[in-house]
C-alpha atoms as one frame of an Amber mdcrd trajectory, in Angstrom:
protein
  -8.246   8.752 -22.444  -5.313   7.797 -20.246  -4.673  10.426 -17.506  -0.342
  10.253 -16.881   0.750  10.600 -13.611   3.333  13.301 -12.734   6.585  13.312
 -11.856   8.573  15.847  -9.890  12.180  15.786  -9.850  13.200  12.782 -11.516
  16.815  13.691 -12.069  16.884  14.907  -8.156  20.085  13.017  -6.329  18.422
  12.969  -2.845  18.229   9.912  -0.440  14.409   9.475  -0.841  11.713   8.543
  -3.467   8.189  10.349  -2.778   4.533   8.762  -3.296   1.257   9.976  -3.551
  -1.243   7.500  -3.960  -4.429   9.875  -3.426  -2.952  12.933  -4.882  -5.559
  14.366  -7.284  -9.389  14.484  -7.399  -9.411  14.457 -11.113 -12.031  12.435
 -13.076 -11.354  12.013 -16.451 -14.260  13.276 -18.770 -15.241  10.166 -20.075
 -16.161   9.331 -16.473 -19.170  12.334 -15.853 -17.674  12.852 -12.603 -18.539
   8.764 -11.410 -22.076  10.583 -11.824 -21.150  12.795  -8.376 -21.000  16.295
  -7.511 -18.212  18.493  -7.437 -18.664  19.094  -3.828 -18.065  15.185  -2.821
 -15.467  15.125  -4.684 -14.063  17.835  -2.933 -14.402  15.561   0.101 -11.960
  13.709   1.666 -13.239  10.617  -0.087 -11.813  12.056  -3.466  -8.148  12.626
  -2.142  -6.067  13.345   0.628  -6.483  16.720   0.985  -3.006  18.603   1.065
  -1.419  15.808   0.314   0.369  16.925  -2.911   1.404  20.120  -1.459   3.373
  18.627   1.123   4.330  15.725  -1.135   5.426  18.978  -3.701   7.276  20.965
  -0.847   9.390  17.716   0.713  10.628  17.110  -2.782  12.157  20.857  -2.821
  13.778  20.588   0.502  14.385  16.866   0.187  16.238  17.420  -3.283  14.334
  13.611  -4.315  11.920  12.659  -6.962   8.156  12.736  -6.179   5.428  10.592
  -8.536   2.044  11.730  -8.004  -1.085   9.714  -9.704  -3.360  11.432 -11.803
  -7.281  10.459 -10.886  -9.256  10.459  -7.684  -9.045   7.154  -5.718 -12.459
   7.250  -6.479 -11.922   6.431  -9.620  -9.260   3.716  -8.785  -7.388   3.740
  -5.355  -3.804   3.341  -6.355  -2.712   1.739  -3.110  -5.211  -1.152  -3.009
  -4.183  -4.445  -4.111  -6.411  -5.210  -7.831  -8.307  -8.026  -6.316  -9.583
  -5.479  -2.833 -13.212  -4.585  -3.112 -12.531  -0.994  -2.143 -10.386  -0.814
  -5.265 -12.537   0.858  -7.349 -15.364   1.808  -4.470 -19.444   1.673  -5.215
 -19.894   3.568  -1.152 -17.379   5.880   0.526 -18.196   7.010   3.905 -21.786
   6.519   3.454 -21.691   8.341  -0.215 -23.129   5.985  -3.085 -20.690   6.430
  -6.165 -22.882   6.096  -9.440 -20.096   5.781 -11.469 -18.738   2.641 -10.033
 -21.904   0.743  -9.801 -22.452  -2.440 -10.920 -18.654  -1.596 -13.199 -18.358
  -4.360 -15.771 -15.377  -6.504 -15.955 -13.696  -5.003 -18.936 -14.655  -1.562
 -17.149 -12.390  -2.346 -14.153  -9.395  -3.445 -16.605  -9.902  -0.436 -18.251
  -9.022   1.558 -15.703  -6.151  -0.578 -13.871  -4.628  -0.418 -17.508  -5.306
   3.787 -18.058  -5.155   4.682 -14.556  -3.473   2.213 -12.272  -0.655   0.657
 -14.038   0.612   3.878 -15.443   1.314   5.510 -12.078   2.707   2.327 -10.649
   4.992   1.627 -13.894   6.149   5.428 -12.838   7.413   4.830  -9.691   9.362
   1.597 -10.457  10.734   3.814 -13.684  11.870   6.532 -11.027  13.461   3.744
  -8.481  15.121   1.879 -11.813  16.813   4.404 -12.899  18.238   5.920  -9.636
  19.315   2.005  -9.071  21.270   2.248 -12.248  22.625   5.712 -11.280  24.145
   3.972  -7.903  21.578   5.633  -5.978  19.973   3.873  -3.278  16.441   5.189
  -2.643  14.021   6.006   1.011  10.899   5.864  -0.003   7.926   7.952   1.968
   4.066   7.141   1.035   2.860  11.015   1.577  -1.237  10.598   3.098  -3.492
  12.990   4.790  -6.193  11.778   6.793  -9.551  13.785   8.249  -9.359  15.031
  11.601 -12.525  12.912  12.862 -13.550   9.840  11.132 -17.381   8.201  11.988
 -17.590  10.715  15.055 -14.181   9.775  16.550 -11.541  12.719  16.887  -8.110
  11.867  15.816  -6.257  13.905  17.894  -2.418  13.248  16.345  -1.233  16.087
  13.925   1.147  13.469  12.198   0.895   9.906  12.561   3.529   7.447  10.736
   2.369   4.165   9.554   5.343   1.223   9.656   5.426  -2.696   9.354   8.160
  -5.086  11.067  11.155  -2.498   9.514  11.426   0.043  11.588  14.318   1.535
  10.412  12.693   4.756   9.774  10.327   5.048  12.003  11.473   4.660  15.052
  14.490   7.316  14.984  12.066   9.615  12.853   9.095   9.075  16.025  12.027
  10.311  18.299  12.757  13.181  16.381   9.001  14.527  16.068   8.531  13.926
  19.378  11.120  16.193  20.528   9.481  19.096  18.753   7.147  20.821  20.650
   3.691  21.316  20.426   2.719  18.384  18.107   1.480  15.034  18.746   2.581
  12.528  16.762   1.045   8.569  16.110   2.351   5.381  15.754   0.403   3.151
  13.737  -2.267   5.203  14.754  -4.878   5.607  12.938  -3.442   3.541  10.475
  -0.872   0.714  10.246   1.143  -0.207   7.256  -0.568  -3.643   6.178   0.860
  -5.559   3.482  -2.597  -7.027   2.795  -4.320  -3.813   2.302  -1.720  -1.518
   1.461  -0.014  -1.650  -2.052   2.294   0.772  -2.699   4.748   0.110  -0.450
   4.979  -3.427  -0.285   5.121  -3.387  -4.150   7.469  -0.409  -4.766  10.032
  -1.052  -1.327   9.390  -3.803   0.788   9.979  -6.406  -1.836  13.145  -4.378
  -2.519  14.335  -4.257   1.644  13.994  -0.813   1.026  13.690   1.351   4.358
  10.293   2.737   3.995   7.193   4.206   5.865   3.869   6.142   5.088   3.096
   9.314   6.856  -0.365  10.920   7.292  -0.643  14.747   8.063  -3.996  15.490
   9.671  -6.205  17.309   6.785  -6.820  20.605   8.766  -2.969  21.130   9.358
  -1.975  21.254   5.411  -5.156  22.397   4.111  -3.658  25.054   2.298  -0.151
  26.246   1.453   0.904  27.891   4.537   0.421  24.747   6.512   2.172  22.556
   4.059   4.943  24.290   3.827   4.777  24.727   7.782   4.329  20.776   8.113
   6.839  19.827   5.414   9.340  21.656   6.785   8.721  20.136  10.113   8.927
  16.846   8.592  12.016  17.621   6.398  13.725  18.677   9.722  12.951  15.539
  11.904  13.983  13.688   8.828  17.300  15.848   9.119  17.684  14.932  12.900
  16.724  10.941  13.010  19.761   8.435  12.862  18.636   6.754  10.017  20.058
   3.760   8.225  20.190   4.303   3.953
């Protein structure tokens, strides 16, 4: 059964397209769960936690569209490129993932065609039809990441991952830096890598698009008051950075 990613705000005339690759921890039925318990699933390794609140709250205040995919990226990671071996992932931070062991071929085309495509084919839809509206489009890859990872604390609140165009970026760095009280990263944890990442490359730096993804740290947004706390943050550093559309 295909699971359809959603949508938010198609018709919305704002400067910027949102993504959100990890945005659900849903397992279709016909999976069993990837043979796991709820509670890992709950884990960071089946979304990014808060992520589709904030992605939900920027496209309010934003007044732009917002596609969010429909499974856990344990079932298929929506920003891997098809050929990664993390794509559809047998271990996640040391959890063993029944469900993806030893997947057969046609299995893994079975879900890049129910799962993958679908939310992909979304996105362009959204960015096609704003292009034939006149409307150019920003578009922001909305992440969350854990606040440690394999016993190292990651000690940035909101971290921006860029590439060679900084357009965004850099004005946007100056702007959250100026707020006080938060620290902020640069490519830290995470870059933006064309060779890992796939999203972005696919949906914006093919198109010269100015682009970046952001990652909110997962104990900030981890429930509604923080991402509404955080997205407005965001939405008003947005608002202040001399950026080029």
């Amino acid at each position: 059964m295909m699971s359809a990613p959603r949508i938010l705000g198609g018709e919305r005339n704002g400067p910027y397209v949102l993504i959100c690759d990890h945005a659900s921890n849903n397992v279709p039925p016909e999976l069993h769960n990837l043979g796991l318990p709820e509670t890992e699933l709950a884990r960071h390794i089946g979304w990014d936690i808060g992520a589709a609140g904030v992605a939900e709250t920027l496209s309010e205040i934003l007044d732009s569209p917002a596609i969010f995919s429909a499974v856990s990226r344990l079932v298929i990671d929506c920003n891997r490129h098809l050929d990664a071996l993390d794509l559809i992932p047998e271990i996640s931070d040391g959890s063993v993932i029944p469900g993806n062991l030893h997947l057969s071929a046609a299995g893994r085309s079975q879900r890049v065609e129910r799962y993958f495509k679908p939310y992909h084919d979304a996105v362009e839809s959204v960015i096609l039809k704003r292009e034939a509206r006149g409307l150019r489009s920003i578009l922001i890859s909305v992440h969350s990441m854990t606040d440690s990872l394999a016993g190292i604390d990651r000690p940035w609140q909101i971290s921006l991952s860029s590439y060679l165009d900084r357009r965004l970026a850099d004005p946007l760095l100056v702007a959250l830096r100026n707020i006080d009280g938060i620290t902020v990263g640069d490519n830290q944890p995470y870059d933006l890598d064309p060779t890992m990442d796939y999203s972005t490359p696919l949906h914006a730096l093919r198109r010269g698009l100015p682009q970046l993804q952001v990652e909110f740290r997962q104990d900030e947004i981890s429930d509604s008051a923080g991402q509404k706390k955080w997205s407005r943050l965001f939405a008003f550093a947005l608002d202040n950075a001399e950026t080029a559309h």
